[in-house]
């Protein structure tokens, strides 16, 4: 299924045209849907034929469509409105749909996800847990530590971690054992806590872990999708600091610097970090790289924290130059914008997702 292939919606179906699996009444769907270019919708494929004739259920309305690509019967597809009118045109929008699902999860309950991340290491040392649960935590940390990034630069390790998060399975480390998606590992911990008969705090831990596992699953789906037509590749990865020191996301995107100037120039890429750190609070960072040139901006919420970070910038520049980057231009400013809101805005900008579409899906 290639993102960017278009198919026209022909119109609403009648009762006798609808597939037998559809139990919803016929409606004048096109008129009631009030489509807007750029709008992202989720549909369920009710039936599809070899010549592309397809029935879709979109927001409870049964629609007949002509598809240029095969669609999985019974599966869900994300569609972006490209053109409205008598015969609207849609394009497949899997990456934008995955972004909506991730944003909906994080914006609805980001605090409990952050707490679950922060509590993982503490739960692993909880003496009130039975040995069966402690053994699961020990196994998780043993496998996860082999895929963790330490305090020294290790690009091979970074590649292994990215491969793990992209493919959804653990690489074969020293400990051996099963290769599992990180979300599956966390779900096992949640299931063990839920079935342990522990008191309410233990059950709360399980609920937080389930939401955390859901976040990892949505990130895996997001990274697996191809970029929308005309957009550069974008990847989103989670991370957290040791000993409950905080958590965050980092966004990687390829960039074509020709788009703004119209002149020939080498392409580069950007990295954006969104960090919730236990000691200094919310921190975001934008880094742009082109050849060996590196420019970046740090944003913190407090002026005192900014003054503290500014003192360390010369050392940071020197370290980056030792890795071969030159020139290095990094600054630090204050910003009180919410971290989750920053993630939302950055994803929308990179993948071309209209802001109102998030509200439409969440309504």
Short mmCIF file of C-alpha atoms in Angstrom, two decimals:
data_model
loop_
_atom_site.label_atom_id
_atom_site.label_comp_id
_atom_site.label_asym_id
_atom_site.label_seq_id
_atom_site.Cartn_x
_atom_site.Cartn_y
_atom_site.Cartn_z
CA UNK A 1 0.00 0.00 0.00
CA UNK A 2 1.75 3.14 -1.18
CA UNK A 3 0.95 6.41 0.55
CA UNK A 4 -0.02 9.05 -1.97
CA UNK A 5 -2.18 6.87 -4.20
CA UNK A 6 -5.56 8.54 -4.62
CA UNK A 7 -9.05 7.19 -5.00
CA UNK A 8 -12.35 9.03 -5.53
CA UNK A 9 -15.42 8.65 -3.34
CA UNK A 10 -18.37 8.09 -5.66
CA UNK A 11 -21.20 8.76 -3.21
CA UNK A 12 -23.35 7.30 -0.47
CA UNK A 13 -24.65 3.78 -0.91
CA UNK A 14 -28.23 2.62 -0.52
CA UNK A 15 -29.42 -0.24 1.68
CA UNK A 16 -29.48 -2.73 -1.18
CA UNK A 17 -26.00 -1.71 -2.34
CA UNK A 18 -24.42 -1.99 1.08
CA UNK A 19 -22.51 -5.18 1.89
CA UNK A 20 -24.27 -7.62 4.19
CA UNK A 21 -21.76 -6.84 6.96
CA UNK A 22 -22.98 -3.24 7.16
CA UNK A 23 -25.83 -2.60 9.60
CA UNK A 24 -25.87 1.18 9.40
CA UNK A 25 -28.66 3.08 7.59
CA UNK A 26 -28.05 4.77 4.27
CA UNK A 27 -27.37 8.50 4.47
CA UNK A 28 -26.40 11.34 2.19
CA UNK A 29 -22.89 10.85 3.50
CA UNK A 30 -20.99 13.26 1.29
CA UNK A 31 -23.22 16.17 2.19
CA UNK A 32 -23.20 15.43 5.91
CA UNK A 33 -19.45 14.82 6.25
CA UNK A 34 -18.53 18.44 5.37
CA UNK A 35 -15.11 17.50 4.08
CA UNK A 36 -12.22 19.96 4.26
CA UNK A 37 -8.94 19.63 2.31
CA UNK A 38 -6.23 18.33 4.63
CA UNK A 39 -8.72 16.65 6.96
CA UNK A 40 -7.64 13.20 8.18
CA UNK A 41 -10.30 10.53 8.70
CA UNK A 42 -10.28 6.91 9.78
CA UNK A 43 -12.33 4.39 7.82
CA UNK A 44 -13.05 0.67 8.01
CA UNK A 45 -13.00 -1.37 4.80
CA UNK A 46 -16.31 -3.29 4.63
CA UNK A 47 -15.72 -4.94 1.26
CA UNK A 48 -13.44 -4.66 -1.75
CA UNK A 49 -13.32 -6.23 -5.21
CA UNK A 50 -10.46 -6.95 -7.58
CA UNK A 51 -11.41 -3.99 -9.80
CA UNK A 52 -11.19 -1.55 -6.86
CA UNK A 53 -14.86 -1.16 -5.94
CA UNK A 54 -14.84 -0.63 -2.20
CA UNK A 55 -17.31 0.05 0.60
CA UNK A 56 -16.01 2.09 3.52
CA UNK A 57 -17.46 2.98 6.91
CA UNK A 58 -16.27 6.51 7.70
CA UNK A 59 -17.55 8.07 10.92
CA UNK A 60 -20.56 5.74 10.88
CA UNK A 61 -21.47 6.53 7.27
CA UNK A 62 -21.27 3.90 4.52
CA UNK A 63 -19.46 5.18 1.43
CA UNK A 64 -18.85 3.61 -1.98
CA UNK A 65 -15.36 4.26 -3.31
CA UNK A 66 -13.18 3.40 -6.26
CA UNK A 67 -9.70 2.53 -5.03
CA UNK A 68 -6.53 2.38 -7.10
CA UNK A 69 -4.77 0.28 -4.48
CA UNK A 70 -5.90 -2.92 -2.73
CA UNK A 71 -7.39 -2.31 0.71
CA UNK A 72 -7.62 -4.97 3.47
CA UNK A 73 -11.22 -6.03 4.08
CA UNK A 74 -12.05 -5.63 7.76
CA UNK A 75 -9.02 -3.42 8.32
CA UNK A 76 -8.81 0.27 9.13
CA UNK A 77 -7.32 2.85 6.79
CA UNK A 78 -6.43 6.49 7.37
CA UNK A 79 -7.48 8.87 4.62
CA UNK A 80 -6.61 12.50 3.92
CA UNK A 81 -9.00 14.71 1.96
CA UNK A 82 -7.16 16.02 -1.10
CA UNK A 83 -10.10 17.52 -2.98
CA UNK A 84 -13.74 18.20 -2.12
CA UNK A 85 -16.74 18.60 -4.40
CA UNK A 86 -19.08 16.22 -6.20
CA UNK A 87 -16.36 13.57 -6.43
CA UNK A 88 -13.95 14.07 -3.52
CA UNK A 89 -10.47 12.60 -3.69
CA UNK A 90 -8.67 11.00 -0.77
CA UNK A 91 -5.10 9.81 -0.31
CA UNK A 92 -3.87 7.13 2.05
CA UNK A 93 -2.43 8.78 5.16
CA UNK A 94 -1.09 6.04 7.41
CA UNK A 95 1.68 8.13 8.99
CA UNK A 96 -0.65 11.01 9.79
CA UNK A 97 -3.16 8.59 11.27
CA UNK A 98 -0.49 6.99 13.45
CA UNK A 99 0.56 10.47 14.58
CA UNK A 100 -3.02 11.25 15.58
CA UNK A 101 -3.27 8.06 17.63
CA UNK A 102 0.02 8.81 19.39
CA UNK A 103 -0.93 12.44 20.11
CA UNK A 104 -4.34 11.42 21.39
CA UNK A 105 -2.72 8.99 23.83
CA UNK A 106 0.01 11.34 25.07
CA UNK A 107 -2.17 14.46 25.25
CA UNK A 108 -4.92 12.62 27.12
CA UNK A 109 -2.72 11.11 29.82
CA UNK A 110 0.91 12.07 29.35
CA UNK A 111 1.45 12.51 33.09
CA UNK A 112 0.67 8.87 33.93
CA UNK A 113 2.94 7.70 31.10
CA UNK A 114 5.76 9.86 32.44
CA UNK A 115 5.18 8.55 35.95
CA UNK A 116 5.23 4.96 34.71
CA UNK A 117 8.60 5.58 33.06
CA UNK A 118 9.97 7.19 36.19
CA UNK A 119 8.66 4.41 38.43
CA UNK A 120 10.04 1.49 36.41
CA UNK A 121 13.41 1.37 38.14
CA UNK A 122 11.85 1.92 41.57
CA UNK A 123 9.33 -0.88 41.02
CA UNK A 124 12.17 -3.22 40.14
CA UNK A 125 13.54 -2.74 43.68
CA UNK A 126 10.17 -2.99 45.46
CA UNK A 127 10.62 -5.54 48.26
CA UNK A 128 6.84 -5.87 48.64
CA UNK A 129 6.56 -7.58 45.25
CA UNK A 130 6.69 -11.39 45.14
CA UNK A 131 9.75 -13.03 43.60
CA UNK A 132 7.85 -13.90 40.41
CA UNK A 133 7.30 -10.19 39.66
CA UNK A 134 10.78 -9.13 40.74
CA UNK A 135 12.22 -11.75 38.39
CA UNK A 136 10.25 -10.25 35.49
CA UNK A 137 11.58 -6.78 36.31
CA UNK A 138 15.11 -8.16 36.55
CA UNK A 139 14.75 -9.84 33.15
CA UNK A 140 13.35 -6.65 31.63
CA UNK A 141 16.20 -4.46 32.89
CA UNK A 142 18.81 -7.00 31.88
CA UNK A 143 17.54 -7.05 28.30
CA UNK A 144 16.85 -3.33 28.18
CA UNK A 145 20.28 -2.39 29.56
CA UNK A 146 21.92 -4.19 26.65
CA UNK A 147 20.06 -1.86 24.31
CA UNK A 148 20.62 1.29 26.36
CA UNK A 149 22.90 4.18 25.51
CA UNK A 150 25.64 4.89 28.05
CA UNK A 151 27.58 8.04 28.87
CA UNK A 152 29.99 7.56 25.95
CA UNK A 153 29.30 7.97 22.25
CA UNK A 154 28.60 4.60 20.61
CA UNK A 155 27.04 4.81 17.17
CA UNK A 156 26.80 1.02 16.80
CA UNK A 157 24.80 0.87 20.02
CA UNK A 158 22.57 3.67 18.79
CA UNK A 159 21.88 1.79 15.55
CA UNK A 160 20.94 -1.33 17.53
CA UNK A 161 18.54 0.65 19.73
CA UNK A 162 16.89 2.31 16.71
CA UNK A 163 16.58 -1.08 15.01
CA UNK A 164 14.93 -2.47 18.16
CA UNK A 165 12.42 0.36 18.34
CA UNK A 166 11.70 0.30 14.60
CA UNK A 167 11.31 -3.45 14.17
CA UNK A 168 9.68 -3.95 17.53
CA UNK A 169 11.98 -6.69 18.80
CA UNK A 170 15.06 -6.96 20.97
CA UNK A 171 18.33 -7.69 19.25
CA UNK A 172 20.05 -10.83 20.49
CA UNK A 173 22.14 -9.57 23.41
CA UNK A 174 24.41 -11.32 25.88
CA UNK A 175 21.47 -12.52 27.93
CA UNK A 176 19.87 -14.33 24.99
CA UNK A 177 16.23 -15.23 25.55
CA UNK A 178 13.20 -14.26 23.52
CA UNK A 179 13.21 -11.36 21.10
CA UNK A 180 10.24 -9.19 22.00
CA UNK A 181 8.80 -5.78 21.23
CA UNK A 182 9.54 -3.38 24.09
CA UNK A 183 5.79 -2.81 24.39
CA UNK A 184 5.29 -6.56 24.86
CA UNK A 185 7.90 -6.63 27.61
CA UNK A 186 6.15 -3.81 29.45
CA UNK A 187 2.74 -5.44 28.94
CA UNK A 188 4.09 -8.58 30.63
CA UNK A 189 5.12 -6.48 33.62
CA UNK A 190 1.68 -4.85 33.71
CA UNK A 191 -0.08 -8.23 33.51
CA UNK A 192 2.07 -9.59 36.34
CA UNK A 193 1.20 -6.61 38.53
CA UNK A 194 -2.50 -6.82 37.69
CA UNK A 195 -2.71 -10.50 38.56
CA UNK A 196 -0.60 -10.33 41.70
CA UNK A 197 -3.39 -9.42 44.11
CA UNK A 198 -1.43 -6.39 45.28
CA UNK A 199 -3.06 -3.35 46.85
CA UNK A 200 -4.34 -0.32 44.93
CA UNK A 201 -0.91 1.32 44.40
CA UNK A 202 0.25 -1.85 42.66
CA UNK A 203 -2.81 -1.81 40.41
CA UNK A 204 -2.14 1.85 39.59
CA UNK A 205 1.37 0.87 38.56
CA UNK A 206 -0.08 -1.75 36.23
CA UNK A 207 -2.42 0.80 34.62
CA UNK A 208 0.47 3.19 34.01
CA UNK A 209 2.56 0.43 32.47
CA UNK A 210 -0.28 -0.50 30.11
CA UNK A 211 -0.46 3.10 28.88
CA UNK A 212 3.31 3.14 28.50
CA UNK A 213 3.16 -0.05 26.42
CA UNK A 214 0.47 1.58 24.28
CA UNK A 215 2.73 4.56 23.66
CA UNK A 216 5.56 2.32 22.47
CA UNK A 217 3.16 0.49 20.17
CA UNK A 218 1.93 3.73 18.58
CA UNK A 219 5.51 4.92 18.07
CA UNK A 220 6.33 1.62 16.36
CA UNK A 221 3.34 2.04 14.02
CA UNK A 222 4.27 5.69 13.32
CA UNK A 223 7.86 4.85 12.39
CA UNK A 224 6.77 1.93 10.20
CA UNK A 225 4.64 4.17 7.95
CA UNK A 226 6.02 5.78 4.82
CA UNK A 227 6.07 9.60 4.68
CA UNK A 228 3.16 11.35 3.04
CA UNK A 229 3.51 12.46 -0.56
CA UNK A 230 6.00 15.34 -0.84
CA UNK A 231 7.25 14.95 2.74
CA UNK A 232 10.66 13.92 4.04
CA UNK A 233 11.13 10.87 6.32
CA UNK A 234 10.27 11.49 9.99
CA UNK A 235 10.95 9.16 12.94
CA UNK A 236 9.97 9.55 16.61
CA UNK A 237 11.76 7.66 19.39
CA UNK A 238 11.32 7.51 23.18
CA UNK A 239 14.05 7.66 25.80
CA UNK A 240 14.43 7.95 29.53
CA UNK A 241 17.23 8.74 31.92
CA UNK A 242 18.67 6.32 34.45
CA UNK A 243 17.50 6.23 38.08
CA UNK A 244 14.20 7.95 37.36
CA UNK A 245 15.94 11.09 36.10
CA UNK A 246 13.32 11.89 33.48
CA UNK A 247 11.99 10.89 30.08
CA UNK A 248 11.28 12.32 26.66
CA UNK A 249 10.99 11.86 22.91
CA UNK A 250 13.38 12.69 20.11
CA UNK A 251 12.26 13.45 16.58
CA UNK A 252 14.47 12.80 13.57
CA UNK A 253 13.64 14.27 10.18
CA UNK A 254 15.46 14.57 6.88
CA UNK A 255 15.51 18.07 5.45
CA UNK A 256 15.92 19.44 1.96
CA UNK A 257 17.45 22.87 2.31
CA UNK A 258 16.70 23.60 -1.36
CA UNK A 259 13.01 24.05 -0.56
CA UNK A 260 13.45 27.48 1.01
CA UNK A 261 16.16 28.91 -1.27
CA UNK A 262 15.49 27.24 -4.59
CA UNK A 263 19.28 26.87 -4.97
CA UNK A 264 21.45 23.79 -5.09
CA UNK A 265 22.58 22.75 -1.64
CA UNK A 266 23.35 19.59 0.27
CA UNK A 267 20.45 18.14 2.20
CA UNK A 268 20.75 17.67 5.93
CA UNK A 269 18.67 16.53 8.84
CA UNK A 270 17.30 17.82 12.10
CA UNK A 271 16.96 16.40 15.59
CA UNK A 272 14.48 17.67 18.15
CA UNK A 273 14.59 16.58 21.77
CA UNK A 274 11.70 16.96 24.19
CA UNK A 275 12.86 16.19 27.73
CA UNK A 276 11.11 16.18 31.09
CA UNK A 277 14.06 16.13 33.50
CA UNK A 278 13.68 15.60 37.24
CA UNK A 279 16.08 18.37 38.27
CA UNK A 280 15.63 21.14 35.72
CA UNK A 281 12.11 20.49 34.43
CA UNK A 282 11.02 20.65 30.80
CA UNK A 283 13.72 21.13 28.19
CA UNK A 284 13.45 21.13 24.41
CA UNK A 285 16.27 21.29 21.90
CA UNK A 286 16.41 21.75 18.14
CA UNK A 287 19.55 20.74 16.25
CA UNK A 288 20.14 21.16 12.51
CA UNK A 289 23.02 19.44 10.74
CA UNK A 290 24.27 20.02 7.22
CA UNK A 291 27.59 18.49 6.25
CA UNK A 292 29.73 19.28 9.31
CA UNK A 293 27.82 22.42 10.25
CA UNK A 294 25.77 22.17 13.45
CA UNK A 295 23.38 24.75 14.82
CA UNK A 296 21.04 24.34 17.76
CA UNK A 297 18.77 26.06 20.24
CA UNK A 298 17.91 24.94 23.77
CA UNK A 299 14.65 26.06 25.39
CA UNK A 300 14.06 25.94 29.15
CA UNK A 301 11.22 27.27 31.29
CA UNK A 302 13.22 29.18 33.91
CA UNK A 303 15.72 32.03 33.59
CA UNK A 304 17.87 30.62 36.41
CA UNK A 305 18.14 27.29 34.61
CA UNK A 306 19.01 29.12 31.40
CA UNK A 307 21.85 30.96 33.15
CA UNK A 308 23.13 27.63 34.49
CA UNK A 309 23.06 25.97 31.05
CA UNK A 310 24.67 28.94 29.29
CA UNK A 311 27.75 28.50 31.48
CA UNK A 312 28.20 24.99 30.11
CA UNK A 313 27.69 25.82 26.41
CA UNK A 314 31.39 26.54 25.68
CA UNK A 315 32.29 23.06 26.94
CA UNK A 316 29.48 21.54 24.84
CA UNK A 317 30.69 23.35 21.71
CA UNK A 318 34.24 22.16 22.35
CA UNK A 319 33.06 18.57 22.76
CA UNK A 320 31.02 18.67 19.52
CA UNK A 321 33.97 20.15 17.64
CA UNK A 322 36.12 17.26 18.89
CA UNK A 323 33.68 14.96 17.05
CA UNK A 324 34.37 16.82 13.80
CA UNK A 325 31.49 19.31 13.70
CA UNK A 326 32.43 22.82 12.58
CA UNK A 327 31.20 25.46 12.90
CA UNK A 328 29.08 24.79 16.01
CA UNK A 329 26.49 27.40 16.93
CA UNK A 330 24.32 26.64 20.00
CA UNK A 331 22.26 29.02 22.10
CA UNK A 332 19.81 28.78 25.01
CA UNK A 333 16.53 30.68 25.48
CA UNK A 334 13.52 30.55 27.78
CA UNK A 335 10.12 29.23 26.74
CA UNK A 336 7.14 28.25 28.88
CA UNK A 337 5.34 26.29 26.18
CA UNK A 338 4.07 22.90 27.36
CA UNK A 339 6.30 19.99 26.35
CA UNK A 340 3.49 17.83 24.97
CA UNK A 341 2.22 20.81 22.97
CA UNK A 342 5.72 21.24 21.51
CA UNK A 343 5.78 17.58 20.46
CA UNK A 344 2.35 17.98 18.87
CA UNK A 345 3.33 21.13 16.94
CA UNK A 346 6.62 19.64 15.74
CA UNK A 347 5.00 16.44 14.47
CA UNK A 348 2.27 18.42 12.70
CA UNK A 349 4.87 20.62 11.02
CA UNK A 350 7.09 17.75 9.90
CA UNK A 351 4.37 15.51 8.44
CA UNK A 352 2.00 18.25 7.22
CA UNK A 353 -0.82 17.45 9.65
CA UNK A 354 -3.42 20.20 10.05
CA UNK A 355 -4.00 21.20 13.67
CA UNK A 356 -7.79 20.96 13.45
CA UNK A 357 -7.51 17.33 12.39
CA UNK A 358 -6.31 16.37 15.87
CA UNK A 359 -9.40 17.98 17.37
CA UNK A 360 -11.66 16.28 14.83
CA UNK A 361 -10.35 12.83 15.66
CA UNK A 362 -10.44 13.37 19.42
CA UNK A 363 -13.98 14.80 19.43
#
